[in-house]
Coordinates of N, CA, C and O in Angstrom, one line a residue:
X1 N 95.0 121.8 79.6 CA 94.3 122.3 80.7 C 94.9 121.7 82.0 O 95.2 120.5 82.0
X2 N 95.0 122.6 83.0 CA 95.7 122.2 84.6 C 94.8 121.3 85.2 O 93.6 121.4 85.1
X3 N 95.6 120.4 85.8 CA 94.5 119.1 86.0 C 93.9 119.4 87.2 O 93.3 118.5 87.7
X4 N 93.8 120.5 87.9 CA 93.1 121.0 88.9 C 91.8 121.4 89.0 O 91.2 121.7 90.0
X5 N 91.4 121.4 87.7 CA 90.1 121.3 87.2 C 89.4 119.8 87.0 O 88.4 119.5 86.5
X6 N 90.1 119.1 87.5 CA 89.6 117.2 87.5 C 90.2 116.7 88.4 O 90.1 115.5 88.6
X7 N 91.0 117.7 89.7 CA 91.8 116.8 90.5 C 90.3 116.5 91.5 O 89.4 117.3 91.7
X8 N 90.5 115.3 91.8 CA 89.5 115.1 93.3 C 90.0 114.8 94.6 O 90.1 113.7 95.1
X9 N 90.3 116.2 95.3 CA 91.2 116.3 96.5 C 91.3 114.8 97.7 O 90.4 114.0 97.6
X10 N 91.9 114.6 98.2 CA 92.2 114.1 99.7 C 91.2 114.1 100.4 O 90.7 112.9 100.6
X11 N 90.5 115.1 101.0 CA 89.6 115.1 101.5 C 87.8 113.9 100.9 O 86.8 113.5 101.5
X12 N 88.4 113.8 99.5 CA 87.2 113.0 99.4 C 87.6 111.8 98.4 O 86.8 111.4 97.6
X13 N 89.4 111.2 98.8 CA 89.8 110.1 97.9 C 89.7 109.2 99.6 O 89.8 109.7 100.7
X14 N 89.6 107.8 99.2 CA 89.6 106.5 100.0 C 90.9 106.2 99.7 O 91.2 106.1 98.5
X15 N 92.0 106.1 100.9 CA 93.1 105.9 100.7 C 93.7 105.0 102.0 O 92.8 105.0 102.9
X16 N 94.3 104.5 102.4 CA 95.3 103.9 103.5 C 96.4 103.9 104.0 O 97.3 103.6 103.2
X17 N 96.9 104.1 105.2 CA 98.2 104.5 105.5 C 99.1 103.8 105.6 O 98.9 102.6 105.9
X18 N 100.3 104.3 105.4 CA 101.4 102.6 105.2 C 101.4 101.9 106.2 O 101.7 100.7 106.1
X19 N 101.2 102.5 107.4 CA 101.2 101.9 108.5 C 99.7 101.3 109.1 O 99.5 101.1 110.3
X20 N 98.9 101.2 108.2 CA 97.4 100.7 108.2 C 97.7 98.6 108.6 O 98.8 98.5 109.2
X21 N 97.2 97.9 108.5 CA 97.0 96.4 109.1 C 96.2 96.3 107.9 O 95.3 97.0 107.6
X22 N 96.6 95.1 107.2 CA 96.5 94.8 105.7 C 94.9 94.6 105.7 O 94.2 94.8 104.7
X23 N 94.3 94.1 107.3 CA 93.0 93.9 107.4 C 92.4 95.0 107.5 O 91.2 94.9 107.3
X24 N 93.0 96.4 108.0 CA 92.1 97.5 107.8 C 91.7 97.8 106.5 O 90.5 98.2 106.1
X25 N 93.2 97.5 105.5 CA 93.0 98.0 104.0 C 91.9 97.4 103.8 O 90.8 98.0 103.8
X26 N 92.2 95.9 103.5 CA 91.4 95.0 103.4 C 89.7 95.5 103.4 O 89.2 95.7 102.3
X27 N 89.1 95.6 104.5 CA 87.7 96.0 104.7 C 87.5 97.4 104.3 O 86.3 97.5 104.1
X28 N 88.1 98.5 104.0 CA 88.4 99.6 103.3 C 87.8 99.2 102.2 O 86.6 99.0 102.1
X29 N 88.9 99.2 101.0 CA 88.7 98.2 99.8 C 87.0 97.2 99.9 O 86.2 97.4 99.0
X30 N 86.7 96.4 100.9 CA 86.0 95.9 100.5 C 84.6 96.6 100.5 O 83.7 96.5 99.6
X31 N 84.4 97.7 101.8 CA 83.7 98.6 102.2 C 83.1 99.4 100.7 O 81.9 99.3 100.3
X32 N 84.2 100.3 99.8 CA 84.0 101.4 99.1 C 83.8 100.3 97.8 O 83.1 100.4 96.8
X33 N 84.4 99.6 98.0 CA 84.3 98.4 96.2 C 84.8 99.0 95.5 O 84.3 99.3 94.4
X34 N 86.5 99.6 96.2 CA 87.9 99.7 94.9 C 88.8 98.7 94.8 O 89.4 98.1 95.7
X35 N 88.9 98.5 93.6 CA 90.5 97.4 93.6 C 91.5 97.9 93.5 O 92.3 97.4 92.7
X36 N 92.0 99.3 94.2 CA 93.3 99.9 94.2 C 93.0 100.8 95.0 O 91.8 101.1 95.0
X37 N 93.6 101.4 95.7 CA 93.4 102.7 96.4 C 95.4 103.0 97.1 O 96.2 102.1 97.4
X38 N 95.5 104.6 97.0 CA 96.7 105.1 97.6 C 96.7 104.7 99.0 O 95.8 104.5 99.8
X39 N 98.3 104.6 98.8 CA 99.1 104.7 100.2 C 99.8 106.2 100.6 O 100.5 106.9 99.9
X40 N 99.4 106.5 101.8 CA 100.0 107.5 102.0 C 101.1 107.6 103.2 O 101.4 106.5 103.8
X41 N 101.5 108.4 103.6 CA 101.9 107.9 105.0 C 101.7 109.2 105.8 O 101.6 110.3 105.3
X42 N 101.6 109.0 107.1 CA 100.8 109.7 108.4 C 101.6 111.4 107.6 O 100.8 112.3 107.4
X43 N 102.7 111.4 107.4 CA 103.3 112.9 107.6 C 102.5 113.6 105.8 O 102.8 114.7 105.5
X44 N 101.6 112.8 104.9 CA 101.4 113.1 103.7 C 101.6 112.7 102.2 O 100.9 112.5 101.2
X45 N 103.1 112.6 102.3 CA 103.6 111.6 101.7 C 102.8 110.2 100.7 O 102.3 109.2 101.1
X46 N 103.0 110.7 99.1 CA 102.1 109.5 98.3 C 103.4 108.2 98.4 O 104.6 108.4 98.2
X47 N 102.7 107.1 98.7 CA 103.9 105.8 99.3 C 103.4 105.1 98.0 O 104.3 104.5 97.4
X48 N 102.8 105.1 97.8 CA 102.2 103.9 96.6 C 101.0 103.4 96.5 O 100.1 103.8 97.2
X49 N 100.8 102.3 95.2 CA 99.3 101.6 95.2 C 98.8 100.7 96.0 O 99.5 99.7 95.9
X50 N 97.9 100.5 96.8 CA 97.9 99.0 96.7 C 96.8 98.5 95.7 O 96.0 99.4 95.2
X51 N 96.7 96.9 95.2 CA 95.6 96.3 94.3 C 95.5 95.5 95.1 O 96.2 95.4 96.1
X52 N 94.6 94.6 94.8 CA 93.5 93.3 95.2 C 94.5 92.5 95.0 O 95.0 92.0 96.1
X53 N 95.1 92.2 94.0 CA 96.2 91.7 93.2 C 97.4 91.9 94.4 O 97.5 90.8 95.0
X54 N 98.1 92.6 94.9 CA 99.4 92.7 96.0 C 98.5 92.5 97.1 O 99.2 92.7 98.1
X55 N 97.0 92.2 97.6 CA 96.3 91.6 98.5 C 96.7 90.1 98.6 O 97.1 89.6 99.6
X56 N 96.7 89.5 97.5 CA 96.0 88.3 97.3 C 97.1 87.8 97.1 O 97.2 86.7 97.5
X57 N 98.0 88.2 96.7 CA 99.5 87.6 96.5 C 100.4 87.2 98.0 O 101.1 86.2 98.2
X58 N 100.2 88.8 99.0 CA 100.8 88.7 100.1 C 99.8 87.7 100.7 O 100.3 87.4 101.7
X59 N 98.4 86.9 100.6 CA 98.0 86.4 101.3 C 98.2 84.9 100.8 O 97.6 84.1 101.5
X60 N 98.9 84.3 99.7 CA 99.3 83.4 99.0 C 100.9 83.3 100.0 O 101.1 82.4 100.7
X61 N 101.6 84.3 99.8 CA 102.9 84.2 100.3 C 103.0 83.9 101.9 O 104.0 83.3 102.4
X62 N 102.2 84.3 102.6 CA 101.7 83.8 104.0 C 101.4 82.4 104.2 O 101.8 81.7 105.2
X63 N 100.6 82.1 103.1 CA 100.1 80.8 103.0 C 99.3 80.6 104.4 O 99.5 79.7 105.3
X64 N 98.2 81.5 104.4 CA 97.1 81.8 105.6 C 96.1 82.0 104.9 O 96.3 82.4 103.8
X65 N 94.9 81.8 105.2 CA 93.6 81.8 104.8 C 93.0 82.5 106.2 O 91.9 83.1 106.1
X66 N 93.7 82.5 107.3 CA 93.3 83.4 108.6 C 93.2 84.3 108.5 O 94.3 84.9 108.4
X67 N 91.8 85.4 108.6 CA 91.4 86.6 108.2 C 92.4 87.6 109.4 O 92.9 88.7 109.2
X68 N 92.4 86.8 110.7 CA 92.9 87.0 112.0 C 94.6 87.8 111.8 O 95.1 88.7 112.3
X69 N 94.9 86.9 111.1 CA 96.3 87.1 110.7 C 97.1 88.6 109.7 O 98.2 89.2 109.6
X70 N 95.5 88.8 109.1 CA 95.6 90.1 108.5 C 96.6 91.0 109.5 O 97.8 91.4 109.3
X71 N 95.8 91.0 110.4 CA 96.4 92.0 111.7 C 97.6 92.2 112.1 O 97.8 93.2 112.8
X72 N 98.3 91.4 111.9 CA 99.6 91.8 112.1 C 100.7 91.8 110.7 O 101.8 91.3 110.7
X73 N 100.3 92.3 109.9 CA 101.3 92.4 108.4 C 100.4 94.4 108.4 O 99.4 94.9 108.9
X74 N 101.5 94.9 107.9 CA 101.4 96.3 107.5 C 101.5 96.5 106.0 O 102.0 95.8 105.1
X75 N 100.8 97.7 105.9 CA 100.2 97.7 104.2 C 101.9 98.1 103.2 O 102.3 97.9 102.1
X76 N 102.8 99.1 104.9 CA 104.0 99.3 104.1 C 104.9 98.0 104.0 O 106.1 98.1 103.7
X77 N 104.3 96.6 104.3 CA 105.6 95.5 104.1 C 104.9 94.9 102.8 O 105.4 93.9 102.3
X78 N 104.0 95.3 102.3 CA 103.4 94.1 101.6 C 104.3 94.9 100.5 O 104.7 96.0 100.4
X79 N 104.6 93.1 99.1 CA 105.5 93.5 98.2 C 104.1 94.0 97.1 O 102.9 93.7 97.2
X80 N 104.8 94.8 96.2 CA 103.6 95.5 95.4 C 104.2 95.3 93.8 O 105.3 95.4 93.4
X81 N 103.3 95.0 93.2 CA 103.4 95.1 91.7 C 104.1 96.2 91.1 O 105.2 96.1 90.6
X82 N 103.5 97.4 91.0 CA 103.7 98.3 90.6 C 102.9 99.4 91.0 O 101.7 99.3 90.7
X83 N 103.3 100.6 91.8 CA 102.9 101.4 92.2 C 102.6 103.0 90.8 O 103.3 103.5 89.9
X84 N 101.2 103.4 91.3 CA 100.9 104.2 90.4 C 101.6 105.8 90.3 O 101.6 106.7 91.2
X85 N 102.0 105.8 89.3 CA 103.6 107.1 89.6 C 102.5 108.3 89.9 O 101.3 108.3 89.7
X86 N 103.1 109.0 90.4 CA 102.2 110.3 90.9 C 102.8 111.7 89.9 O 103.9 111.9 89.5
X87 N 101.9 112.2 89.8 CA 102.2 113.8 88.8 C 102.6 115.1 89.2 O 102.3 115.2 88.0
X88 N 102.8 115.9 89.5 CA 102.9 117.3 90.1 C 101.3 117.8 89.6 O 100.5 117.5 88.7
X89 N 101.2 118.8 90.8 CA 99.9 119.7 90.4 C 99.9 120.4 89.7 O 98.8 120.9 89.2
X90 N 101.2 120.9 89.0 CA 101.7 121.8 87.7 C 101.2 120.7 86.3 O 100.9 121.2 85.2
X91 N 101.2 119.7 86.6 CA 100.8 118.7 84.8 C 99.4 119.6 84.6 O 98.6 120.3 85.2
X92 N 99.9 118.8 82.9 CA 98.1 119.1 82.1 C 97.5 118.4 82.2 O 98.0 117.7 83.1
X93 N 96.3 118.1 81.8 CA 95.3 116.9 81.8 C 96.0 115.7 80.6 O 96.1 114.5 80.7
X94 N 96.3 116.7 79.3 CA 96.6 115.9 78.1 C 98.3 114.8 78.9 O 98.4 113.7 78.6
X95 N 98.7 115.2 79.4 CA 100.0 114.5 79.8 C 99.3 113.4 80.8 O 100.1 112.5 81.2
X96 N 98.6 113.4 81.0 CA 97.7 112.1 81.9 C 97.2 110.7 81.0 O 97.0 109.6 81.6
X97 N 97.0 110.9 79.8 CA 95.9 110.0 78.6 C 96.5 108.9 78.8 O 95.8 108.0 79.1
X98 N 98.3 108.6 78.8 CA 98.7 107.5 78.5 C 98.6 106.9 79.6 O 98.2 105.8 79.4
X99 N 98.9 107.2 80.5 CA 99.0 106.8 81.8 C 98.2 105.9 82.5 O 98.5 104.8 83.1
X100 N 96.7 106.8 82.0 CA 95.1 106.3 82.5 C 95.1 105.0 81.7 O 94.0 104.3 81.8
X101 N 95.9 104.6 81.0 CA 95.6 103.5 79.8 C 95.5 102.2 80.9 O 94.8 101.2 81.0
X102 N 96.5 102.7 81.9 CA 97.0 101.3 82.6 C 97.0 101.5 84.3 O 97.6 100.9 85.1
X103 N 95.8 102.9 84.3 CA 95.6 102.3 85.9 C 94.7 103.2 85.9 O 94.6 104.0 85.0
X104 N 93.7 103.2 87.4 CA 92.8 103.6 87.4 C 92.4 105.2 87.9 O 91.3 105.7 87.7
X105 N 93.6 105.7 88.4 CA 94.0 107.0 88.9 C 95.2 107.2 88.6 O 95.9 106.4 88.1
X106 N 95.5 108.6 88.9 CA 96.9 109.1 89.0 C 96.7 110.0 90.0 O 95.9 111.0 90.1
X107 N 97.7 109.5 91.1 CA 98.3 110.2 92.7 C 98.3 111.3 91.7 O 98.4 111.2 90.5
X108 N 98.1 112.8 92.8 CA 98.5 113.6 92.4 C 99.4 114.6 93.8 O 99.1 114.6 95.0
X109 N 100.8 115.4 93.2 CA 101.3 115.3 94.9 C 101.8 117.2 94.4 O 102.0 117.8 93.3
X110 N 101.8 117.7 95.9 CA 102.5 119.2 95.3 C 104.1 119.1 95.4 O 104.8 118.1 95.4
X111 N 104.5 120.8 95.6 CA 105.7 120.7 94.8 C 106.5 119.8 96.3 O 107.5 119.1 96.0
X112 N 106.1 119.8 97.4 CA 106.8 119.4 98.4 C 106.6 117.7 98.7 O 106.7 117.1 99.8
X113 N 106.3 117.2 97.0 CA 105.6 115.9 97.4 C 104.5 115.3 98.8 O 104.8 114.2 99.3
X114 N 103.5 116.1 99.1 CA 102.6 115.9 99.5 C 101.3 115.6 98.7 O 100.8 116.5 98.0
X115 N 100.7 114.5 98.7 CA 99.9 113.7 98.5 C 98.4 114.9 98.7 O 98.2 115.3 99.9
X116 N 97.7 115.4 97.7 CA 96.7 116.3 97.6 C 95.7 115.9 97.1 O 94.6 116.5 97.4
X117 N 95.8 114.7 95.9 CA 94.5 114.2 95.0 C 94.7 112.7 94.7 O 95.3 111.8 95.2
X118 N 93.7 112.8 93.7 CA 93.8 112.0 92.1 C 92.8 112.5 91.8 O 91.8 113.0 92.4
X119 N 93.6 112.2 90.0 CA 92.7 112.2 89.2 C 92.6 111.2 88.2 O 93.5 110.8 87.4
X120 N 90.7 110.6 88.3 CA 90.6 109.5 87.9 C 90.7 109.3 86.3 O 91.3 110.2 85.6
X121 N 90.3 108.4 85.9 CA 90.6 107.8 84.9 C 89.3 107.9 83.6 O 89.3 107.7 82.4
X122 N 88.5 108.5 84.7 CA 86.2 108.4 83.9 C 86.8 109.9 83.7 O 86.7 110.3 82.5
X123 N 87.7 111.0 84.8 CA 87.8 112.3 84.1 C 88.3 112.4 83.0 O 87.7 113.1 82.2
X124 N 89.6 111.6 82.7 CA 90.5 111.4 81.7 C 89.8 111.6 80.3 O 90.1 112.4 79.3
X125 N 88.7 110.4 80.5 CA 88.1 109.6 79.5 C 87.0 110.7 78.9 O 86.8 110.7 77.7
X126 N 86.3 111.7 79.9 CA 85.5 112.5 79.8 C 85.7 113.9 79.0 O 85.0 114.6 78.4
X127 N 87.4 113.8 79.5 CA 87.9 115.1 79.1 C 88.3 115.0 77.5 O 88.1 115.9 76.7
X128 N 88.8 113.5 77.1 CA 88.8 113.4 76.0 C 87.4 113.5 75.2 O 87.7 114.0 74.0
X129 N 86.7 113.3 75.3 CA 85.6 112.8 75.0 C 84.6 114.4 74.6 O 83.8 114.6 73.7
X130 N 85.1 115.2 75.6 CA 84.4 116.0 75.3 C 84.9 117.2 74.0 O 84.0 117.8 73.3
X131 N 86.2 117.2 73.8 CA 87.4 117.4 73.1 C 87.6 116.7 71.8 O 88.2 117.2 70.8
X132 N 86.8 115.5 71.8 CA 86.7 114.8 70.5 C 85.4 115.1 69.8 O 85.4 115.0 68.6
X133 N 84.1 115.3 70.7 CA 83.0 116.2 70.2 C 83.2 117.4 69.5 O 83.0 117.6 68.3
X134 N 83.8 118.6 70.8 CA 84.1 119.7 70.0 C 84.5 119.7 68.5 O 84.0 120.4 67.6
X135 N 85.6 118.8 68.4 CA 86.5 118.6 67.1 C 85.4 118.4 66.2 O 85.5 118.9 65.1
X136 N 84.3 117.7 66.5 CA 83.2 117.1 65.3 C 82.1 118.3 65.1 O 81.3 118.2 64.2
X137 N 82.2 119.1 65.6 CA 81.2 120.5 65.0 C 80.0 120.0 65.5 O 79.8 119.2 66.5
X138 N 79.2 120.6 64.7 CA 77.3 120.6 64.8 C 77.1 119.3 63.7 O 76.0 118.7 63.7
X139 N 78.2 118.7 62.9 CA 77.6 117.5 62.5 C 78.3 116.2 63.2 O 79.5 116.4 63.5
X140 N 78.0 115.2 63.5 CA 78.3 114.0 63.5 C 79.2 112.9 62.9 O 79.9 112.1 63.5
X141 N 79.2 112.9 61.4 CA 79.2 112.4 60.5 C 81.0 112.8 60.2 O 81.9 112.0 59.7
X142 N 81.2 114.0 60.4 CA 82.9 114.3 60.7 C 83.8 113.3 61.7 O 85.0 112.9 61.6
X143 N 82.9 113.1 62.6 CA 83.4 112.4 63.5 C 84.1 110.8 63.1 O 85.0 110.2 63.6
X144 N 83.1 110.5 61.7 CA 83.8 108.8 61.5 C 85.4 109.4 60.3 O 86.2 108.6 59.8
X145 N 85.5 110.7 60.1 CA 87.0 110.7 59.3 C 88.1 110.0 60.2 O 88.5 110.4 61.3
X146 N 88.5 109.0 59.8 CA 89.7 108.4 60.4 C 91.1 109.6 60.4 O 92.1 109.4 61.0
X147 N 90.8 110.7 59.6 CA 92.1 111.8 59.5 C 91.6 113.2 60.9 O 92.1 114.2 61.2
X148 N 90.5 112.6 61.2 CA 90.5 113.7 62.2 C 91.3 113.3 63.5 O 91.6 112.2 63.8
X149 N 91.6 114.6 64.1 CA 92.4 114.4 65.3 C 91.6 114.5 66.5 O 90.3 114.6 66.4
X150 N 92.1 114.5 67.3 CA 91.4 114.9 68.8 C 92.1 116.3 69.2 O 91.8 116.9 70.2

């Protein structure tokens, strides 16, 4: 199934721009209560993840406890773990499962690499989920065959 049926556009993802002030991220992130949210940059462009985790690290590497100092570091200098790979709007849902294993979204970008979505990880889980029911019929009890598939 086209993941456009689970994508959750731009218009209603929490995201930050690379050129954001680590203290904007910062209060962002603290504001919505995510520990990851996309980077994008002004022209659309998906730039990458940030986590709490590449927060707390650049603020270790500063060796500042000054909230003040946020303010002058940009979200595009901070070094990053690992950024969450982004998908084309052409993927399935099923080409998403492994992915969601190890992060909380997947950027989603069109064909001109423009940053359009994500889709999260509760859809992932849901889509499976609902897929693994079907598979079990009107009984239950199919469901514990260790030989059934999804």
């Amino acid at each position: 199934m086209n993941i456009l049926f689970y994508l959750l556009p731009k218009s209603d993802v929490i995201y930050v721009y690379d050129d954001d002030t680590l203290r904007q991220a910062v209060e962002k992130m603290e504001y919505h209560k995510y520990s990851a949210v996309p980077i994008i940059t002004r022209a659309g462009a998906y730039a990458g993840t940030l986590t709490e985790g590449d927060i707390l690290w650049e603020i270790k590497r500063k060796r500042s406890a000054d909230f003040r100092e946020l303010e002058g570091i940009r979200v595009r200098s901070i070094n990053r773990k690992r950024d969450n790979q982004p998908v084309n709007i052409n993927c399935e849902i099923e080409d998403l499962i492994m992915s969601a294993m190890n992060q909380n979204f997947i950027p989603v970008i069109d064909d001109n690499g423009t940053f359009i979505g994500i889709v999260t990880r509760k859809s992932i889980i849901e889509y499976c989920y609902t897929h693994w029911k079907d598979s079990c019929g009107p009984s239950e009890e199919n469901c514990t065959d260790p030989d059934k598939k999804l």
